[in-house]
PDB file of N, CA and C and ligand atoms in Angstrom:
ATOM      1  N   MET A1386      14.873   8.059  18.318  1.00 83.00           N
ATOM      2  CA  MET A1386      13.652   8.282  17.517  1.00 83.00           C
ATOM      3  C   MET A1386      12.428   8.293  18.445  1.00 83.00           C
ATOM      4  N   SER A1387      11.622   9.341  18.347  1.00 90.00           N
ATOM      5  CA  SER A1387      10.460   9.447  19.235  1.00 90.00           C
ATOM      6  C   SER A1387       9.377   8.432  18.853  1.00 90.00           C
ATOM      7  N   TYR A1388       8.464   8.194  19.808  1.00 92.00           N
ATOM      8  CA  TYR A1388       7.355   7.275  19.578  1.00 92.00           C
ATOM      9  C   TYR A1388       6.538   7.725  18.372  1.00 92.00           C
ATOM     10  N   HIS A1389       6.308   9.043  18.295  1.00 94.00           N
ATOM     11  CA  HIS A1389       5.534   9.600  17.178  1.00 94.00           C
ATOM     12  C   HIS A1389       6.221   9.307  15.840  1.00 94.00           C
ATOM     13  N   ALA A1390       7.550   9.482  15.789  1.00 96.00           N
ATOM     14  CA  ALA A1390       8.303   9.258  14.551  1.00 96.00           C
ATOM     15  C   ALA A1390       8.234   7.794  14.117  1.00 96.00           C
ATOM     16  N   VAL A1391       8.284   6.875  15.115  1.00 97.00           N
ATOM     17  CA  VAL A1391       8.214   5.437  14.805  1.00 97.00           C
ATOM     18  C   VAL A1391       6.852   5.102  14.202  1.00 97.00           C
ATOM     19  N   VAL A1392       5.771   5.580  14.854  1.00 98.00           N
ATOM     20  CA  VAL A1392       4.409   5.263  14.377  1.00 98.00           C
ATOM     21  C   VAL A1392       4.176   5.910  13.004  1.00 98.00           C
ATOM     22  N   LEU A1393       4.682   7.152  12.822  1.00 97.00           N
ATOM     23  CA  LEU A1393       4.520   7.834  11.532  1.00 97.00           C
ATOM     24  C   LEU A1393       5.262   7.068  10.429  1.00 97.00           C
ATOM     25  N   THR A1394       6.458   6.542  10.756  1.00 98.00           N
ATOM     26  CA  THR A1394       7.222   5.755   9.777  1.00 98.00           C
ATOM     27  C   THR A1394       6.451   4.493   9.385  1.00 98.00           C
ATOM     28  N   VAL A1395       5.890   3.785  10.398  1.00 98.00           N
ATOM     29  CA  VAL A1395       5.078   2.588  10.120  1.00 98.00           C
ATOM     30  C   VAL A1395       3.900   2.972   9.230  1.00 98.00           C
ATOM     31  N   HIS A1396       3.257   4.104   9.564  1.00 98.00           N
ATOM     32  CA  HIS A1396       2.075   4.551   8.814  1.00 98.00           C
ATOM     33  C   HIS A1396       2.416   4.831   7.344  1.00 98.00           C
ATOM     34  N   VAL A1397       3.485   5.573   7.121  1.00 98.00           N
ATOM     35  CA  VAL A1397       3.844   5.948   5.736  1.00 98.00           C
ATOM     36  C   VAL A1397       4.309   4.714   4.951  1.00 98.00           C
ATOM     37  N   LEU A1398       5.076   3.811   5.617  1.00 98.00           N
ATOM     38  CA  LEU A1398       5.531   2.588   4.938  1.00 98.00           C
ATOM     39  C   LEU A1398       4.341   1.716   4.535  1.00 98.00           C
ATOM     40  N   THR A1399       3.388   1.537   5.474  1.00 98.00           N
ATOM     41  CA  THR A1399       2.219   0.703   5.145  1.00 98.00           C
ATOM     42  C   THR A1399       1.345   1.383   4.091  1.00 98.00           C
ATOM     43  N   ALA A1400       1.355   2.734   4.069  1.00 98.00           N
ATOM     44  CA  ALA A1400       0.599   3.464   3.035  1.00 98.00           C
ATOM     45  C   ALA A1400       1.205   3.196   1.650  1.00 98.00           C
ATOM     46  N   VAL A1401       2.545   3.216   1.576  1.00 98.00           N
ATOM     47  CA  VAL A1401       3.229   2.946   0.304  1.00 98.00           C
ATOM     48  C   VAL A1401       2.944   1.509  -0.144  1.00 98.00           C
ATOM     49  N   VAL A1402       3.025   0.557   0.811  1.00 98.00           N
ATOM     50  CA  VAL A1402       2.784  -0.860   0.487  1.00 98.00           C
ATOM     51  C   VAL A1402       1.344  -1.062   0.021  1.00 98.00           C
ATOM     52  N   THR A1403       0.378  -0.397   0.674  1.00 98.00           N
ATOM     53  CA  THR A1403      -1.026  -0.602   0.316  1.00 98.00           C
ATOM     54  C   THR A1403      -1.291  -0.123  -1.114  1.00 98.00           C
ATOM     55  N   ILE A1404      -0.707   1.029  -1.480  1.00 98.00           N
ATOM     56  CA  ILE A1404      -0.896   1.550  -2.842  1.00 98.00           C
ATOM     57  C   ILE A1404      -0.198   0.631  -3.850  1.00 98.00           C
ATOM     58  N   GLY A1405       1.029   0.186  -3.504  1.00 98.00           N
ATOM     59  CA  GLY A1405       1.766  -0.722  -4.379  1.00 98.00           C
ATOM     60  C   GLY A1405       1.022  -2.024  -4.626  1.00 98.00           C
ATOM     61  N   LEU A1406       0.490  -2.620  -3.546  1.00 98.00           N
ATOM     62  CA  LEU A1406      -0.250  -3.881  -3.687  1.00 98.00           C
ATOM     63  C   LEU A1406      -1.550  -3.678  -4.469  1.00 98.00           C
ATOM     64  N   PHE A1407      -2.196  -2.524  -4.227  1.00 98.00           N
ATOM     65  CA  PHE A1407      -3.465  -2.245  -4.917  1.00 98.00           C
ATOM     66  C   PHE A1407      -3.238  -2.147  -6.433  1.00 98.00           C
ATOM     67  N   VAL A1408      -2.214  -1.388  -6.841  1.00 98.00           N
ATOM     68  CA  VAL A1408      -1.910  -1.213  -8.266  1.00 98.00           C
ATOM     69  C   VAL A1408      -1.502  -2.551  -8.886  1.00 98.00           C
ATOM     70  N   THR A1409      -0.661  -3.320  -8.161  1.00 98.00           N
ATOM     71  CA  THR A1409      -0.209  -4.623  -8.662  1.00 98.00           C
ATOM     72  C   THR A1409      -1.388  -5.572  -8.865  1.00 98.00           C
ATOM     73  N   ARG A1410      -2.287  -5.617  -7.864  1.00 98.00           N
ATOM     74  CA  ARG A1410      -3.442  -6.521  -7.975  1.00 98.00           C
ATOM     75  C   ARG A1410      -4.371  -6.095  -9.112  1.00 98.00           C
ATOM     76  N   PHE A1411      -4.505  -4.774  -9.323  1.00 98.00           N
ATOM     77  CA  PHE A1411      -5.352  -4.293 -10.424  1.00 98.00           C
ATOM     78  C   PHE A1411      -4.740  -4.683 -11.775  1.00 98.00           C
ATOM     79  N   TYR A1412      -3.404  -4.589 -11.859  1.00 98.00           N
ATOM     80  CA  TYR A1412      -2.701  -4.983 -13.081  1.00 98.00           C
ATOM     81  C   TYR A1412      -2.939  -6.471 -13.366  1.00 98.00           C
ATOM     82  N   TRP A1413      -2.777  -7.304 -12.307  1.00 98.00           N
ATOM     83  CA  TRP A1413      -2.998  -8.752 -12.463  1.00 98.00           C
ATOM     84  C   TRP A1413      -4.448  -9.041 -12.843  1.00 98.00           C
ATOM     85  N   LEU A1414      -5.372  -8.282 -12.281  1.00 98.00           N
ATOM     86  CA  LEU A1414      -6.795  -8.463 -12.596  1.00 98.00           C
ATOM     87  C   LEU A1414      -7.039  -8.179 -14.085  1.00 98.00           C
ATOM     88  N   CYS A1415      -6.470  -7.087 -14.594  1.00 98.00           N
ATOM     89  CA  CYS A1415      -6.652  -6.718 -16.007  1.00 98.00           C
ATOM     90  C   CYS A1415      -6.038  -7.759 -16.939  1.00 98.00           C
ATOM     91  N   ARG A1416      -4.922  -8.388 -16.474  1.00 98.00           N
ATOM     92  CA  ARG A1416      -4.238  -9.401 -17.291  1.00 98.00           C
ATOM     93  C   ARG A1416      -4.839 -10.798 -17.108  1.00 98.00           C
ATOM     94  N   HIS A1417      -5.857 -10.918 -16.277  1.00 97.00           N
ATOM     95  CA  HIS A1417      -6.425 -12.222 -15.916  1.00 97.00           C
ATOM     96  C   HIS A1417      -5.333 -13.172 -15.455  1.00 97.00           C
ATOM     97  N   SER A1418      -4.422 -12.638 -14.637  1.00 98.00           N
ATOM     98  CA  SER A1418      -3.267 -13.426 -14.201  1.00 98.00           C
ATOM     99  C   SER A1418      -3.611 -14.382 -13.056  1.00 98.00           C
ATOM    100  N   PRO A1419      -3.084 -15.615 -13.123  1.00 97.00           N
ATOM    101  CA  PRO A1419      -3.295 -16.565 -12.007  1.00 97.00           C
ATOM    102  C   PRO A1419      -2.571 -16.117 -10.731  1.00 97.00           C
ATOM    103  N   ALA A1420      -1.661 -15.157 -10.864  1.00 97.00           N
ATOM    104  CA  ALA A1420      -0.925 -14.661  -9.691  1.00 97.00           C
ATOM    105  C   ALA A1420      -1.878 -14.117  -8.628  1.00 97.00           C
ATOM    106  N   LEU A1421      -3.035 -13.658  -9.080  1.00 96.00           N
ATOM    107  CA  LEU A1421      -4.035 -13.085  -8.182  1.00 96.00           C
ATOM    108  C   LEU A1421      -4.563 -14.120  -7.188  1.00 96.00           C
ATOM    109  N   GLN A1422      -4.472 -15.396  -7.558  1.00 96.00           N
ATOM    110  CA  GLN A1422      -5.022 -16.458  -6.697  1.00 96.00           C
ATOM    111  C   GLN A1422      -4.046 -16.944  -5.629  1.00 96.00           C
ATOM    112  N   GLN A1423      -2.797 -16.389  -5.633  1.00 97.00           N
ATOM    113  CA  GLN A1423      -1.829 -16.840  -4.629  1.00 97.00           C
ATOM    114  C   GLN A1423      -2.343 -16.492  -3.230  1.00 97.00           C
ATOM    115  N   ARG A1424      -2.026 -17.382  -2.300  1.00 97.00           N
ATOM    116  CA  ARG A1424      -2.542 -17.196  -0.930  1.00 97.00           C
ATOM    117  C   ARG A1424      -2.051 -15.886  -0.313  1.00 97.00           C
ATOM    118  N   TRP A1425      -0.753 -15.586  -0.460  1.00 98.00           N
ATOM    119  CA  TRP A1425      -0.214 -14.385   0.194  1.00 98.00           C
ATOM    120  C   TRP A1425      -0.854 -13.109  -0.358  1.00 98.00           C
ATOM    121  N   VAL A1426      -1.272 -13.167  -1.644  1.00 97.00           N
ATOM    122  CA  VAL A1426      -1.879 -11.986  -2.269  1.00 97.00           C
ATOM    123  C   VAL A1426      -3.240 -11.677  -1.632  1.00 97.00           C
ATOM    124  N   ARG A1427      -3.865 -12.715  -1.074  1.00 96.00           N
ATOM    125  CA  ARG A1427      -5.165 -12.495  -0.438  1.00 96.00           C
ATOM    126  C   ARG A1427      -5.020 -12.164   1.044  1.00 96.00           C
ATOM    127  N   VAL A1428      -3.889 -12.571   1.646  1.00 98.00           N
ATOM    128  CA  VAL A1428      -3.720 -12.393   3.094  1.00 98.00           C
ATOM    129  C   VAL A1428      -2.988 -11.093   3.440  1.00 98.00           C
ATOM    130  N   VAL A1429      -1.838 -10.867   2.770  1.00 98.00           N
ATOM    131  CA  VAL A1429      -0.956  -9.744   3.138  1.00 98.00           C
ATOM    132  C   VAL A1429      -1.651  -8.371   3.086  1.00 98.00           C
ATOM    133  N   PRO A1430      -2.468  -8.065   2.038  1.00 98.00           N
ATOM    134  CA  PRO A1430      -3.111  -6.737   2.034  1.00 98.00           C
ATOM    135  C   PRO A1430      -3.989  -6.480   3.262  1.00 98.00           C
ATOM    136  N   HIS A1431      -4.629  -7.529   3.792  1.00 98.00           N
ATOM    137  CA  HIS A1431      -5.467  -7.337   4.982  1.00 98.00           C
ATOM    138  C   HIS A1431      -4.619  -7.005   6.210  1.00 98.00           C
ATOM    139  N   ILE A1432      -3.497  -7.720   6.340  1.00 98.00           N
ATOM    140  CA  ILE A1432      -2.605  -7.454   7.481  1.00 98.00           C
ATOM    141  C   ILE A1432      -2.037  -6.045   7.374  1.00 98.00           C
ATOM    142  N   ASN A1433      -1.573  -5.681   6.158  1.00 98.00           N
ATOM    143  CA  ASN A1433      -0.984  -4.357   5.940  1.00 98.00           C
ATOM    144  C   ASN A1433      -2.009  -3.243   6.184  1.00 98.00           C
ATOM    145  N   ASP A1434      -3.225  -3.432   5.668  1.00 98.00           N
ATOM    146  CA  ASP A1434      -4.254  -2.402   5.832  1.00 98.00           C
ATOM    147  C   ASP A1434      -4.685  -2.253   7.289  1.00 98.00           C
ATOM    148  N   THR A1435      -4.643  -3.363   8.039  1.00 98.00           N
ATOM    149  CA  THR A1435      -4.951  -3.288   9.466  1.00 98.00           C
ATOM    150  C   THR A1435      -3.895  -2.453  10.187  1.00 98.00           C
ATOM    151  N   LEU A1436      -2.607  -2.669   9.814  1.00 98.00           N
ATOM    152  CA  LEU A1436      -1.516  -1.884  10.397  1.00 98.00           C
ATOM    153  C   LEU A1436      -1.644  -0.411  10.021  1.00 98.00           C
ATOM    154  N   LEU A1437      -2.051  -0.146   8.765  1.00 98.00           N
ATOM    155  CA  LEU A1437      -2.221   1.238   8.288  1.00 98.00           C
ATOM    156  C   LEU A1437      -3.301   1.948   9.104  1.00 98.00           C
ATOM    157  N   LEU A1438      -4.426   1.264   9.290  1.00 98.00           N
ATOM    158  CA  LEU A1438      -5.531   1.849  10.063  1.00 98.00           C
ATOM    159  C   LEU A1438      -5.134   2.036  11.525  1.00 98.00           C
ATOM    160  N   ALA A1439      -4.502   1.007  12.111  1.00 98.00           N
ATOM    161  CA  ALA A1439      -4.109   1.080  13.523  1.00 98.00           C
ATOM    162  C   ALA A1439      -3.103   2.205  13.748  1.00 98.00           C
ATOM    163  N   SER A1440      -2.115   2.347  12.847  1.00 98.00           N
ATOM    164  CA  SER A1440      -1.115   3.410  13.020  1.00 98.00           C
ATOM    165  C   SER A1440      -1.756   4.784  12.796  1.00 98.00           C
ATOM    166  N   GLY A1441      -2.739   4.861  11.887  1.00 96.00           N
ATOM    167  CA  GLY A1441      -3.460   6.133  11.665  1.00 96.00           C
ATOM    168  C   GLY A1441      -4.228   6.550  12.910  1.00 96.00           C
ATOM    169  N   ILE A1442      -4.909   5.576  13.529  1.00 94.00           N
ATOM    170  CA  ILE A1442      -5.653   5.873  14.768  1.00 94.00           C
ATOM    171  C   ILE A1442      -4.675   6.260  15.883  1.00 94.00           C
ATOM    172  N   ALA A1443      -3.526   5.530  15.948  1.00 96.00           N
ATOM    173  CA  ALA A1443      -2.511   5.846  16.962  1.00 96.00           C
ATOM    174  C   ALA A1443      -1.986   7.271  16.766  1.00 96.00           C
ATOM    175  N   LEU A1444      -1.802   7.696  15.520  1.00 94.00           N
ATOM    176  CA  LEU A1444      -1.318   9.060  15.249  1.00 94.00           C
ATOM    177  C   LEU A1444      -2.340  10.102  15.692  1.00 94.00           C
ATOM    178  N   ILE A1445      -3.630   9.780  15.481  1.00 91.00           N
ATOM    179  CA  ILE A1445      -4.693  10.692  15.920  1.00 91.00           C
ATOM    180  C   ILE A1445      -4.625  10.865  17.439  1.00 91.00           C
ATOM    181  N   VAL A1446      -4.454   9.730  18.146  1.00 91.00           N
ATOM    182  CA  VAL A1446      -4.391   9.779  19.614  1.00 91.00           C
ATOM    183  C   VAL A1446      -3.135  10.527  20.071  1.00 91.00           C
ATOM    184  N   ILE A1447      -1.968  10.210  19.458  1.00 93.00           N
ATOM    185  CA  ILE A1447      -0.710  10.855  19.847  1.00 93.00           C
ATOM    186  C   ILE A1447      -0.776  12.366  19.607  1.00 93.00           C
ATOM    187  N   ASN A1448      -1.370  12.759  18.460  1.00 90.00           N
ATOM    188  CA  ASN A1448      -1.446  14.193  18.120  1.00 90.00           C
ATOM    189  C   ASN A1448      -2.576  14.909  18.857  1.00 90.00           C
ATOM    190  N   ARG A1449      -3.412  14.125  19.557  1.00 87.00           N
ATOM    191  CA  ARG A1449      -4.616  14.668  20.192  1.00 87.00           C
ATOM    192  C   ARG A1449      -5.449  15.434  19.172  1.00 87.00           C
ATOM    193  N   PHE A1450      -5.583  14.839  17.992  1.00 81.00           N
ATOM    194  CA  PHE A1450      -6.330  15.477  16.902  1.00 81.00           C
ATOM    195  C   PHE A1450      -7.599  14.669  16.652  1.00 81.00           C
ATOM    196  N   TYR A1451      -8.724  15.200  17.097  1.00 76.00           N
ATOM    197  CA  TYR A1451     -10.000  14.507  16.949  1.00 76.00           C
ATOM    198  C   TYR A1451     -10.908  15.351  16.044  1.00 76.00           C
ATOM    199  N   PRO A1452     -10.934  15.064  14.728  1.00 72.00           N
ATOM    200  CA  PRO A1452     -11.606  15.922  13.751  1.00 72.00           C
ATOM    201  C   PRO A1452     -13.094  16.163  14.024  1.00 72.00           C
ATOM    202  N   PHE A1453     -13.771  15.187  14.665  1.00 73.00           N
ATOM    203  CA  PHE A1453     -15.214  15.323  14.810  1.00 73.00           C
ATOM    204  C   PHE A1453     -15.653  15.872  16.168  1.00 73.00           C
ATOM    205  N   LEU A1454     -14.672  16.290  16.973  1.00 68.00           N
ATOM    206  CA  LEU A1454     -15.008  16.925  18.241  1.00 68.00           C
ATOM    207  C   LEU A1454     -14.893  18.438  18.074  1.00 68.00           C
ATOM    208  N   CYS A1455     -15.919  19.181  18.513  1.00 60.00           N
ATOM    209  CA  CYS A1455     -15.871  20.637  18.388  1.00 60.00           C
ATOM    210  C   CYS A1455     -14.886  21.203  19.405  1.00 60.00           C
ATOM    211  N   LYS A1456     -14.931  20.606  20.624  1.00 59.00           N
ATOM    212  CA  LYS A1456     -14.074  21.095  21.690  1.00 59.00           C
ATOM    213  C   LYS A1456     -12.684  20.474  21.545  1.00 59.00           C
ATOM    214  N   LYS A1457     -11.639  21.265  21.775  1.00 58.00           N
ATOM    215  CA  LYS A1457     -10.278  20.733  21.723  1.00 58.00           C
ATOM    216  C   LYS A1457     -10.076  19.787  22.905  1.00 58.00           C
ATOM    217  N   ALA A1458      -9.605  18.563  22.625  1.00 57.00           N
ATOM    218  CA  ALA A1458      -9.384  17.599  23.706  1.00 57.00           C
ATOM    219  C   ALA A1458      -8.163  17.989  24.508  1.00 57.00           C
ATOM    220  N   GLY A1459      -8.264  17.892  25.851  1.00 56.00           N
ATOM    221  CA  GLY A1459      -7.165  18.263  26.745  1.00 56.00           C
ATOM    222  C   GLY A1459      -6.047  17.299  26.607  1.00 56.00           C
TER     223      GLY A1459
HETATM  224  C1  LIG B 168      -4.613   4.710   2.016  1.00 51.91           C
HETATM  225  C2  LIG B 168      -4.753   5.305   3.182  1.00 51.91           C
HETATM  226  C3  LIG B 168      -3.747   6.265   3.762  1.00 51.91           C
HETATM  227  C4  LIG B 168      -2.642   6.844   3.202  1.00 51.91           C
HETATM  228  C5  LIG B 168      -2.117   6.706   1.771  1.00 51.91           C
HETATM  229  C6  LIG B 168      -2.053   7.696   4.213  1.00 51.91           C
HETATM  230  C7  LIG B 168      -0.893   8.444   4.057  1.00 51.91           C
HETATM  231  C8  LIG B 168      -0.349   9.285   4.997  1.00 51.91           C
HETATM  232  C9  LIG B 168       0.889   9.994   4.852  1.00 51.91           C
HETATM  233  C10 LIG B 168       1.804   9.949   3.625  1.00 51.91           C
HETATM  234  C11 LIG B 168       1.064  10.720   5.985  1.00 51.91           C
HETATM  235  C12 LIG B 168       2.251  11.632   6.337  1.00 51.91           C
HETATM  236  C13 LIG B 168       1.893  13.065   6.083  1.00 51.91           C
HETATM  237  C14 LIG B 168       2.997  13.989   6.562  1.00 51.91           C
HETATM  238  O1  LIG B 168       3.743  13.653   7.486  1.00 51.91           O
HETATM  239  O2  LIG B 168       3.083  15.094   6.014  1.00 51.91           O
HETATM  240  C15 LIG B 168      -0.065  10.501   6.844  1.00 51.91           C
HETATM  241  C16 LIG B 168      -0.267  11.090   8.059  1.00 51.91           C
HETATM  242  C17 LIG B 168      -1.331  10.856   8.891  1.00 51.91           C
HETATM  243  N1  LIG B 168      -2.317   9.915   8.699  1.00 51.91           N
HETATM  244 FE1  LIG B 168      -2.532   8.745   7.068  1.00 51.91          FE
HETATM  245  N2  LIG B 168      -2.783   7.620   5.378  1.00 51.91           N
HETATM  246  C18 LIG B 168      -3.829   6.753   5.143  1.00 51.91           C
HETATM  247  C19 LIG B 168      -4.800   6.349   6.027  1.00 51.91           C
HETATM  248  C20 LIG B 168      -4.989   6.910   7.286  1.00 51.91           C
HETATM  249  C21 LIG B 168      -6.035   6.533   8.211  1.00 51.91           C
HETATM  250  C22 LIG B 168      -7.067   5.442   7.930  1.00 51.91           C
HETATM  251  C23 LIG B 168      -5.893   7.335   9.309  1.00 51.91           C
HETATM  252  C24 LIG B 168      -6.697   7.387  10.569  1.00 51.91           C
HETATM  253  C25 LIG B 168      -7.465   6.431  10.993  1.00 51.91           C
HETATM  254  C26 LIG B 168      -4.766   8.212   9.084  1.00 51.91           C
HETATM  255  C27 LIG B 168      -4.305   9.183   9.962  1.00 51.91           C
HETATM  256  C28 LIG B 168      -3.197   9.972   9.763  1.00 51.91           C
HETATM  257  C29 LIG B 168      -2.743  11.006  10.696  1.00 51.91           C
HETATM  258  C30 LIG B 168      -3.423  11.406  12.019  1.00 51.91           C
HETATM  259  C31 LIG B 168      -1.585  11.566  10.145  1.00 51.91           C
HETATM  260  C32 LIG B 168      -0.774  12.741  10.715  1.00 51.91           C
HETATM  261  C33 LIG B 168       0.513  12.227  11.353  1.00 51.91           C
HETATM  262  C34 LIG B 168       1.374  13.376  11.870  1.00 51.91           C
HETATM  263  O3  LIG B 168       1.612  14.353  11.150  1.00 51.91           O
HETATM  264  O4  LIG B 168       1.810  13.258  13.000  1.00 51.91           O
HETATM  265  N3  LIG B 168      -4.243   7.924   7.844  1.00 51.91           N
HETATM  266  N4  LIG B 168      -0.911   9.610   6.238  1.00 51.91           N
END
């Protein structure tokens, strides 16, 4: 498995987890559920979102895709 494939897999997995956690937390919020106050519910989304952002930036670097540069990066 190439480096790109590994980082892309991490990126897509963390993307799925972030959406899943977001929907779950919104459901708990609407239900006024005490589950929302659990420690892991406040910690894990930050760790996951950091991994999502880091893998996204890594993919940009690996692909040499810089959207805000006019000149193509060598
Ligand atoms: C909730 C936020 C995000 C979701 C749901 C998400 C989802 C995805 C998915 C599903 C892909 C795979 C697309 C494909 O292979 O056809 C992808 C690719 C990619 N994402 Fe994200 N992403 C998110 C945030 C980010 C962020 C913050 C960055 C950059 C900082 C980023 C950069 C990229 C790049 C560069 C690719 C292309 C990878 C490639 O084709 O080699 N993403 N994203």
